[in-house]
Short mmCIF file of C-alpha atoms in Angstrom, two decimals:
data_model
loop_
_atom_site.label_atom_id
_atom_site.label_comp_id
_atom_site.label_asym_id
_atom_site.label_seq_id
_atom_site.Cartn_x
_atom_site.Cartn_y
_atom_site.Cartn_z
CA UNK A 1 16.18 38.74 -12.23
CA UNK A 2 19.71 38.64 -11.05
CA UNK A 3 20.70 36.71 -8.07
CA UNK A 4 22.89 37.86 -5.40
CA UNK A 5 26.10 36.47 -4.56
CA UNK A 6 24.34 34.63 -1.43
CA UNK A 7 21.74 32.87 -3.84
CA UNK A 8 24.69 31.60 -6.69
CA UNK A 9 26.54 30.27 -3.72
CA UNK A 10 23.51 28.75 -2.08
CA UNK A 11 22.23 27.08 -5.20
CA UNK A 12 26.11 25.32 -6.13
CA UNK A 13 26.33 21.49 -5.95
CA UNK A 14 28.18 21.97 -2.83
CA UNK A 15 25.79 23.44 -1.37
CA UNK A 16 24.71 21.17 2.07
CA UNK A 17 20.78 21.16 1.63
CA UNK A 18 21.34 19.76 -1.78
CA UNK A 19 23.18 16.80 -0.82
CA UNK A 20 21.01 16.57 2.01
CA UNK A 21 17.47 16.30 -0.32
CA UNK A 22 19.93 13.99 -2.18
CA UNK A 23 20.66 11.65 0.33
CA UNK A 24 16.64 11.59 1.79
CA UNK A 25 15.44 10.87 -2.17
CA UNK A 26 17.48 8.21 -2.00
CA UNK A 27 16.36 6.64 1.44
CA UNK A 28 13.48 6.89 0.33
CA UNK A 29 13.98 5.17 -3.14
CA UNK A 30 15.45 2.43 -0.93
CA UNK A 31 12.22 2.03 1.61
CA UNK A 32 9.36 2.20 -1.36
CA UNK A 33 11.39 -0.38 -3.49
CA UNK A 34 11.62 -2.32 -0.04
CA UNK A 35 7.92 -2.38 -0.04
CA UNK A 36 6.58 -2.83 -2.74
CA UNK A 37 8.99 -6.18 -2.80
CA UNK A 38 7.75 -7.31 0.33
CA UNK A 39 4.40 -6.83 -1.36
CA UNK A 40 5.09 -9.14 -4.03
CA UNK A 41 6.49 -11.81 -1.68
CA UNK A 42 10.69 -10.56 -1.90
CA UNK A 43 12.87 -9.54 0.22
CA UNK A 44 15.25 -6.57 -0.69
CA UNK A 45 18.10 -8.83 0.79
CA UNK A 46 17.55 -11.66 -1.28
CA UNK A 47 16.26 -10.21 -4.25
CA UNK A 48 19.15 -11.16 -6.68
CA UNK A 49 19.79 -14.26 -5.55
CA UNK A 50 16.53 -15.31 -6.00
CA UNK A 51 16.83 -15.08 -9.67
CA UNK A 52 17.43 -17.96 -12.01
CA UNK A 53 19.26 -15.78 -15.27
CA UNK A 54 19.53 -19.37 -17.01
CA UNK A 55 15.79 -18.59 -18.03
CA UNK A 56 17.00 -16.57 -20.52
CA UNK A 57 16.94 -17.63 -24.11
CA UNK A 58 17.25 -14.42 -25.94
CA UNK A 59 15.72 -13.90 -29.47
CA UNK A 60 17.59 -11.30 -31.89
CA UNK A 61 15.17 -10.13 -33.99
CA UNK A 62 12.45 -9.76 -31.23
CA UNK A 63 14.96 -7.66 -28.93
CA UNK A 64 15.89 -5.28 -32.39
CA UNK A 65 12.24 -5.37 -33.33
CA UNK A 66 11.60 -3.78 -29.12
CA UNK A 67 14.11 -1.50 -29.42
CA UNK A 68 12.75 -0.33 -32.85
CA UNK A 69 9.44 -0.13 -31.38
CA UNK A 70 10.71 2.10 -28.48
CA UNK A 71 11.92 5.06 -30.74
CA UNK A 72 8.61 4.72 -32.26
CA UNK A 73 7.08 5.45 -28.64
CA UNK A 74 9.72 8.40 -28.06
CA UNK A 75 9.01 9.55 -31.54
CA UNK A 76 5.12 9.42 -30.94
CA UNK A 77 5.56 11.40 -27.90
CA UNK A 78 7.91 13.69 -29.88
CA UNK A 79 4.93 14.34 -32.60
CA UNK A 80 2.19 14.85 -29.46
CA UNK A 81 4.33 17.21 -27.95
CA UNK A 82 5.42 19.27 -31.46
CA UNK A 83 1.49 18.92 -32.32
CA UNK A 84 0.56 20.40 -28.98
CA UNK A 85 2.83 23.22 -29.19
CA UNK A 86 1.29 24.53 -32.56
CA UNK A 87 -2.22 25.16 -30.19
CA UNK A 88 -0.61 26.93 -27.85
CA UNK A 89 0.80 29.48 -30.84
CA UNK A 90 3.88 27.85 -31.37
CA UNK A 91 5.48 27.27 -35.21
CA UNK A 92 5.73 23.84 -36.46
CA UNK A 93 8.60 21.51 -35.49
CA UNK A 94 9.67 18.84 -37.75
CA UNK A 95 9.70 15.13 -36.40
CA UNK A 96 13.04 14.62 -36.58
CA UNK A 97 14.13 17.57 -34.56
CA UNK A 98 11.23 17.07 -32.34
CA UNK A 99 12.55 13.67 -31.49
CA UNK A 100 16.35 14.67 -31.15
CA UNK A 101 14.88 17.22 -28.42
CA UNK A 102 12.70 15.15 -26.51
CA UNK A 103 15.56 12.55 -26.38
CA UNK A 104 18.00 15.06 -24.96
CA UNK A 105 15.82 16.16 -22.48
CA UNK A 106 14.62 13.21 -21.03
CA UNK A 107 18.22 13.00 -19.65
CA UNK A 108 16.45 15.48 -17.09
CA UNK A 109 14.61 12.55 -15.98
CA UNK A 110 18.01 11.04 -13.94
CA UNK A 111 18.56 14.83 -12.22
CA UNK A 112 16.91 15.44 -8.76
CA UNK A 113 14.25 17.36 -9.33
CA UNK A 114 11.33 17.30 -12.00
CA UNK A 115 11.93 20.40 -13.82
CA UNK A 116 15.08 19.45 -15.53
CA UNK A 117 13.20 17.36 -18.39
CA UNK A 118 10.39 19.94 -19.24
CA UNK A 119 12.76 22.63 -18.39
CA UNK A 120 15.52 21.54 -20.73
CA UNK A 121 13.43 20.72 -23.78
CA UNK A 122 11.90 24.37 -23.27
CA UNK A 123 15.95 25.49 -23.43
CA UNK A 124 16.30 23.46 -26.76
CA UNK A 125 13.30 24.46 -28.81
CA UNK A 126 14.62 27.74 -27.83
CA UNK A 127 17.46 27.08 -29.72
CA UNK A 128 15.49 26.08 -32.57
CA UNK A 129 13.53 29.26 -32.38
CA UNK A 130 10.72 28.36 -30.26
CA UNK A 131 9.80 30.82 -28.18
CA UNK A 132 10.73 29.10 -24.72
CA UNK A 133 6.79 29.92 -22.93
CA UNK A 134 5.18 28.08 -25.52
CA UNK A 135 7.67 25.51 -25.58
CA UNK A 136 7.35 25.00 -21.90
CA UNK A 137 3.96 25.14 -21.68
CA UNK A 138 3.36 22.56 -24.12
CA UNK A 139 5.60 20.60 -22.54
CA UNK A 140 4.11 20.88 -18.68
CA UNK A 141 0.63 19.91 -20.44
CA UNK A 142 1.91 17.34 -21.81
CA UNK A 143 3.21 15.83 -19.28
CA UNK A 144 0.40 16.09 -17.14
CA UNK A 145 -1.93 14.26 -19.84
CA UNK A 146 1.07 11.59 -20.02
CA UNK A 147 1.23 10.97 -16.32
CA UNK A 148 -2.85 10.86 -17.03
CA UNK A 149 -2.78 8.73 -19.67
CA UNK A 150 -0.17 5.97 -17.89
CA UNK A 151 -2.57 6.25 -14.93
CA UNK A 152 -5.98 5.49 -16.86
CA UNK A 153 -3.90 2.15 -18.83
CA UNK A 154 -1.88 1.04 -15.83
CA UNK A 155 -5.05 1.16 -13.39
CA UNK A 156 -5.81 -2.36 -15.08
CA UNK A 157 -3.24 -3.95 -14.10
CA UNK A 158 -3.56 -2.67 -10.10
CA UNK A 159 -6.65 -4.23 -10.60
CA UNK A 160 -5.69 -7.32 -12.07
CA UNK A 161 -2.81 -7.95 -9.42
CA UNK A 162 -5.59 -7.76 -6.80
CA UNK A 163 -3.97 -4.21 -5.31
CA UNK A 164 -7.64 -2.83 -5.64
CA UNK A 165 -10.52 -4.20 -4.76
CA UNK A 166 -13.31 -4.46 -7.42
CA UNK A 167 -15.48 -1.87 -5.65
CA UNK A 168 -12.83 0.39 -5.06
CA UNK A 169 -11.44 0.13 -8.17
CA UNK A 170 -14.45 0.62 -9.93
CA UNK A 171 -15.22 3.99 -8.05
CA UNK A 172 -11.66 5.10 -8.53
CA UNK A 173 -12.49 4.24 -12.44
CA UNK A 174 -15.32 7.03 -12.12
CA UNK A 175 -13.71 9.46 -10.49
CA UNK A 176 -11.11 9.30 -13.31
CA UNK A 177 -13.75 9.61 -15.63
CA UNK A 178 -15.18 12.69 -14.14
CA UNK A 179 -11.88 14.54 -13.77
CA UNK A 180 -10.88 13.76 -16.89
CA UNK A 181 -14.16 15.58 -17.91
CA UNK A 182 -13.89 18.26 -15.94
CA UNK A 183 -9.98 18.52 -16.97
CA UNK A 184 -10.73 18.15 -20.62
CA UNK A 185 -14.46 19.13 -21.82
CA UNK A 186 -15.10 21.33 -19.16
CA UNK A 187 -12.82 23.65 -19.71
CA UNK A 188 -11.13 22.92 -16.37
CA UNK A 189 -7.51 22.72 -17.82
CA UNK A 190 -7.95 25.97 -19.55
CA UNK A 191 -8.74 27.69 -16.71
CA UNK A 192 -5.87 26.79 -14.75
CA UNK A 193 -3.37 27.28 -17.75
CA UNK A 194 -4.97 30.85 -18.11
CA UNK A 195 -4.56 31.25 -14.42
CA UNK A 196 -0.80 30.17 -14.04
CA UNK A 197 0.11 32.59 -17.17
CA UNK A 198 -1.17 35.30 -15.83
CA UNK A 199 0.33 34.66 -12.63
CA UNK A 200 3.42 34.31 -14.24
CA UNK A 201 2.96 37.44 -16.57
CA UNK A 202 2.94 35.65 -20.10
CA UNK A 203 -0.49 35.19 -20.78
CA UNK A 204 0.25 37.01 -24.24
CA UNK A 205 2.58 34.93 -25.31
CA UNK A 206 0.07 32.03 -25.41
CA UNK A 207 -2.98 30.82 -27.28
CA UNK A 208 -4.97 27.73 -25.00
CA UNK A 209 -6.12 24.60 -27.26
CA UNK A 210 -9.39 23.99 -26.53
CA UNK A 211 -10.89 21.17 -25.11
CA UNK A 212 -10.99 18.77 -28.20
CA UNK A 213 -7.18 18.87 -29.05
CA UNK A 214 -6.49 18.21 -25.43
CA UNK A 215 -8.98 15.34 -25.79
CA UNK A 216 -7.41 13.94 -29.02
CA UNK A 217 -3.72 14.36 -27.33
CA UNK A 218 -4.86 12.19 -24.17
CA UNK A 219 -5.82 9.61 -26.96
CA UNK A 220 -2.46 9.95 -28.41
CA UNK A 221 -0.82 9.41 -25.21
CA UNK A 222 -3.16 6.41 -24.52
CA UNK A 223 -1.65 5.17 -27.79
CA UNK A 224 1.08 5.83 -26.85
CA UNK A 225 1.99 3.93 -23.80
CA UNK A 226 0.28 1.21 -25.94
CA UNK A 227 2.99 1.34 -28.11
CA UNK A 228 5.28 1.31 -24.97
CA UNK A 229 3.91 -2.01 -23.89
CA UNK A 230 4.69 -3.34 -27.34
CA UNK A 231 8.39 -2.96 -26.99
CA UNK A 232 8.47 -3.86 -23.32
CA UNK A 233 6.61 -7.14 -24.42
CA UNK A 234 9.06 -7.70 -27.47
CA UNK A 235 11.53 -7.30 -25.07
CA UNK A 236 10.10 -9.74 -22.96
CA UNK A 237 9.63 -12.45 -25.31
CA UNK A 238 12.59 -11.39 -27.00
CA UNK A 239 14.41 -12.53 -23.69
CA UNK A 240 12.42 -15.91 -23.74
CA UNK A 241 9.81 -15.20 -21.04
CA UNK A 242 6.07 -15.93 -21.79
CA UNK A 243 4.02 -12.75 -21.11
CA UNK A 244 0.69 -12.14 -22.19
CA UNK A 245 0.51 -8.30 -24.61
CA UNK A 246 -2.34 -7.03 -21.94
CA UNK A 247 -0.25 -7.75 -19.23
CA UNK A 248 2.96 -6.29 -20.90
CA UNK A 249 0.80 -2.95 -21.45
CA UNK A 250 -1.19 -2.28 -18.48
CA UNK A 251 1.74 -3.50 -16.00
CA UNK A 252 4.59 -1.22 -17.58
CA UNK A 253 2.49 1.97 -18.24
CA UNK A 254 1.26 1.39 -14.56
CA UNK A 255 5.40 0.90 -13.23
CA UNK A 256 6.14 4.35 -15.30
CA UNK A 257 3.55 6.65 -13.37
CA UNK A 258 4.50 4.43 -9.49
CA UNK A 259 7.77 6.01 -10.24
CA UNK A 260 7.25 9.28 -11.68
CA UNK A 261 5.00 10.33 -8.52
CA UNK A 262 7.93 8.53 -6.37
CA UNK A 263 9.84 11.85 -7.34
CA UNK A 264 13.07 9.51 -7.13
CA UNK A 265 15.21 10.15 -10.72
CA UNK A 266 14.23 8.54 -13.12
CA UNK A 267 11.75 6.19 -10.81
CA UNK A 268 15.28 4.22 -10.30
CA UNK A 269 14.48 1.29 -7.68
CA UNK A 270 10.44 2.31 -7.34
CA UNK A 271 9.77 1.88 -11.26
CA UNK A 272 11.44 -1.54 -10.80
CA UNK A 273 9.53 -2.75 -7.45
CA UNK A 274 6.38 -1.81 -9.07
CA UNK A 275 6.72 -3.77 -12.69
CA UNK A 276 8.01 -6.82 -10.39
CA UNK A 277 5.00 -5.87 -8.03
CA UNK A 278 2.47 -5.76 -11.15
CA UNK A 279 3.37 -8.85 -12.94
CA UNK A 280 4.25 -10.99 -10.18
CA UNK A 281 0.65 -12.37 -10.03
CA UNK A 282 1.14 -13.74 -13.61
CA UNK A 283 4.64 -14.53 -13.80
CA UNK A 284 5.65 -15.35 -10.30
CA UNK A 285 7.98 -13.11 -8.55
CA UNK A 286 11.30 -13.90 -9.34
CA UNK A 287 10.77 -13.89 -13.16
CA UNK A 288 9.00 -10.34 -12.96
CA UNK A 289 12.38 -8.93 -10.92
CA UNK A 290 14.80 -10.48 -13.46
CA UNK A 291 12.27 -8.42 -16.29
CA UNK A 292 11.80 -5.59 -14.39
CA UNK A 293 16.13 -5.40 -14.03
CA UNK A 294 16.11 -5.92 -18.00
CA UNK A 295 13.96 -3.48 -18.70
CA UNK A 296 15.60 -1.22 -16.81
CA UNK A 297 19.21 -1.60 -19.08
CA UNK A 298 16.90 -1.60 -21.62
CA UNK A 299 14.98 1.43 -21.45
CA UNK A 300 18.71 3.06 -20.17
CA UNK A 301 20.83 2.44 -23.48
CA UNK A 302 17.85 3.04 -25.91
CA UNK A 303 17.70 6.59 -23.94
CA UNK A 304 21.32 7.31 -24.22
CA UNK A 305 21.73 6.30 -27.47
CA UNK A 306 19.10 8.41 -28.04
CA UNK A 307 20.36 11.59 -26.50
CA UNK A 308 23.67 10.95 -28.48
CA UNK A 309 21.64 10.44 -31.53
CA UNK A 310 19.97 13.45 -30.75
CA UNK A 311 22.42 15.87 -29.71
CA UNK A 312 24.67 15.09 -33.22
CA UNK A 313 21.39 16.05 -35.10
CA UNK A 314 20.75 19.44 -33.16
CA UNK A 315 24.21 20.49 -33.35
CA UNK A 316 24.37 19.65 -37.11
CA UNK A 317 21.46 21.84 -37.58
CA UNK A 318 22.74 24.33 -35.18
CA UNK A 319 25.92 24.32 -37.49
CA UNK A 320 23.88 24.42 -40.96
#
């Protein structure tokens, strides 16, 4: 379909609504980090001066052994991802170029907008020879077990700070349960994947897992933001701050999905609010904002060095 002259011009970065969704993303990035401060007892205003940076005492080979840990989490998600695209008809990807695109892509993460990420590893594995419908698709599903996943893990620690009550908690527990049924066994997922491809005309292209690989890749994911928690606690003993491994898990898997749904890039400001929010109740508040701000450099250079990594890969095999 080929837009008219109207559309290109209406869709530019100049263009007024953008930088008006812009600005209103931002505002309210500002207002739910705000919040969820003031729920764990800061002020926005004060936030940085509250924190004491002479706690401190960083450990070498526990922040190299997080950081080494964290490519093992993008490269797990890498393998789910290449392993989920096979069921829906796809050819094999090897790890290494599986990683190098879900690396790149994740840059999508910082772009307004949630369809740069899936959308751009979709553009890559097209590259690669992928046909871009099965890459896409693979990559929306797995997403939406991801998000899942980070949900069912990080609910613990919601609980755990006391931001759900027991009874509550436990009934939001089974209705998690039964959609994930319904989702998975039932054949619930299916049935909306076979309904959007048809919608969108490329229901040939694409052969639906069924109901046990989409069961085994929630696992993976599970495993996955497991593996997650492992750096992030490295990391946080690593930086000489006492955290127990549960808490580590459950409260950064739980941060991740607050600010995906936020719908601010990258969860900037909401991701932080809610890791500060999670483990205030066992580390206090100021120590949780000081992690939650060193997580955040943290998680940012081992993505961009990953994206560089990645890019000199795919353009050396684009080359070869």
């Amino acid at each position: 379909m080929t837009l008219s002259g109207e559309g290109r011009a209406g869709s530019g970065p100049g263009n007024p609504r953008r930088w008006g969704v812009a600005v209103v993303k931002v505002a309210i990035a500002i207002a739910l980090t705000w919040l969820i401060l003031r729920a764990a007892g800061l002020r926005l205003a004060e936030a940085g001066s509250s924190v004491d940076w002479t706690l401190l005492r960083p450990n070498i080979p526990l922040l190299l052994l997080s950081v080494g840990a964290l490519f093992a989490a993008f490269a797990l998600q890498a393998r789910l991802w290449a392993w989920l695209l096979t069921h829906f008809g796809g050819p094999p990807v090897r790890l290494a170029a599986a990683t190098a695109m879900i690396l790149v892509a994740n840059m999508g993460r910082y772009i307004p907008g949630k369809v740069f990420q899936l959308a751009g590893l979709a553009l890559l594995a097209k590259r690669e020879g992928v046909s871009g419908v099965q890459a896409g698709v693979a990559a929306v599903t797995g997403q939406v077990l991801n998000l899942l996943a980070a949900a069912l893990v990080g609910g613990w620690a919601a609980l755990a700070a006391g931001l759900i009550s027991k009874g509550i908690g436990l009934a939001a527990g089974l209705a998690v349960v039964f959609a994930v049924a319904v989702l998975v066994g039932a054949g619930g997922a299916e049935r909306v994947l076979r309904w959007l491809l048809r919608r969108s005309g490329h229901d040939a292209e694409v052969a639906l897992p069924g109901w046990g690989v989409l069961g085994l890749c929630l696992a993976g994911y599970v495993l996955g933001w497991a593996v997650y928690g492992l750096a992030f606690f490295w990391l946080a003993r690593g930086a000489g701050l006492d955290i127990p491994l549960a808490s580590a898990i459950t409260a950064f898997s739980g941060a991740y999905f607050v600010g995906y749904i936020s719908l601010v890039p990258g969860g900037i400001g909401v991701r932080e609010g809610g890791l500060t929010l999670l483990l205030a109740p066992v580390l206090g508040p100021q120590v949780s904002l000081m992690l939650a701000g060193l997580q955040r450099v943290w998680i940012t250079v081992g993505e961009l060095l990953g994206a560089v990594g990645g890019a000199v890969l795919l353009k050396t095999r684009e080359r070869a």
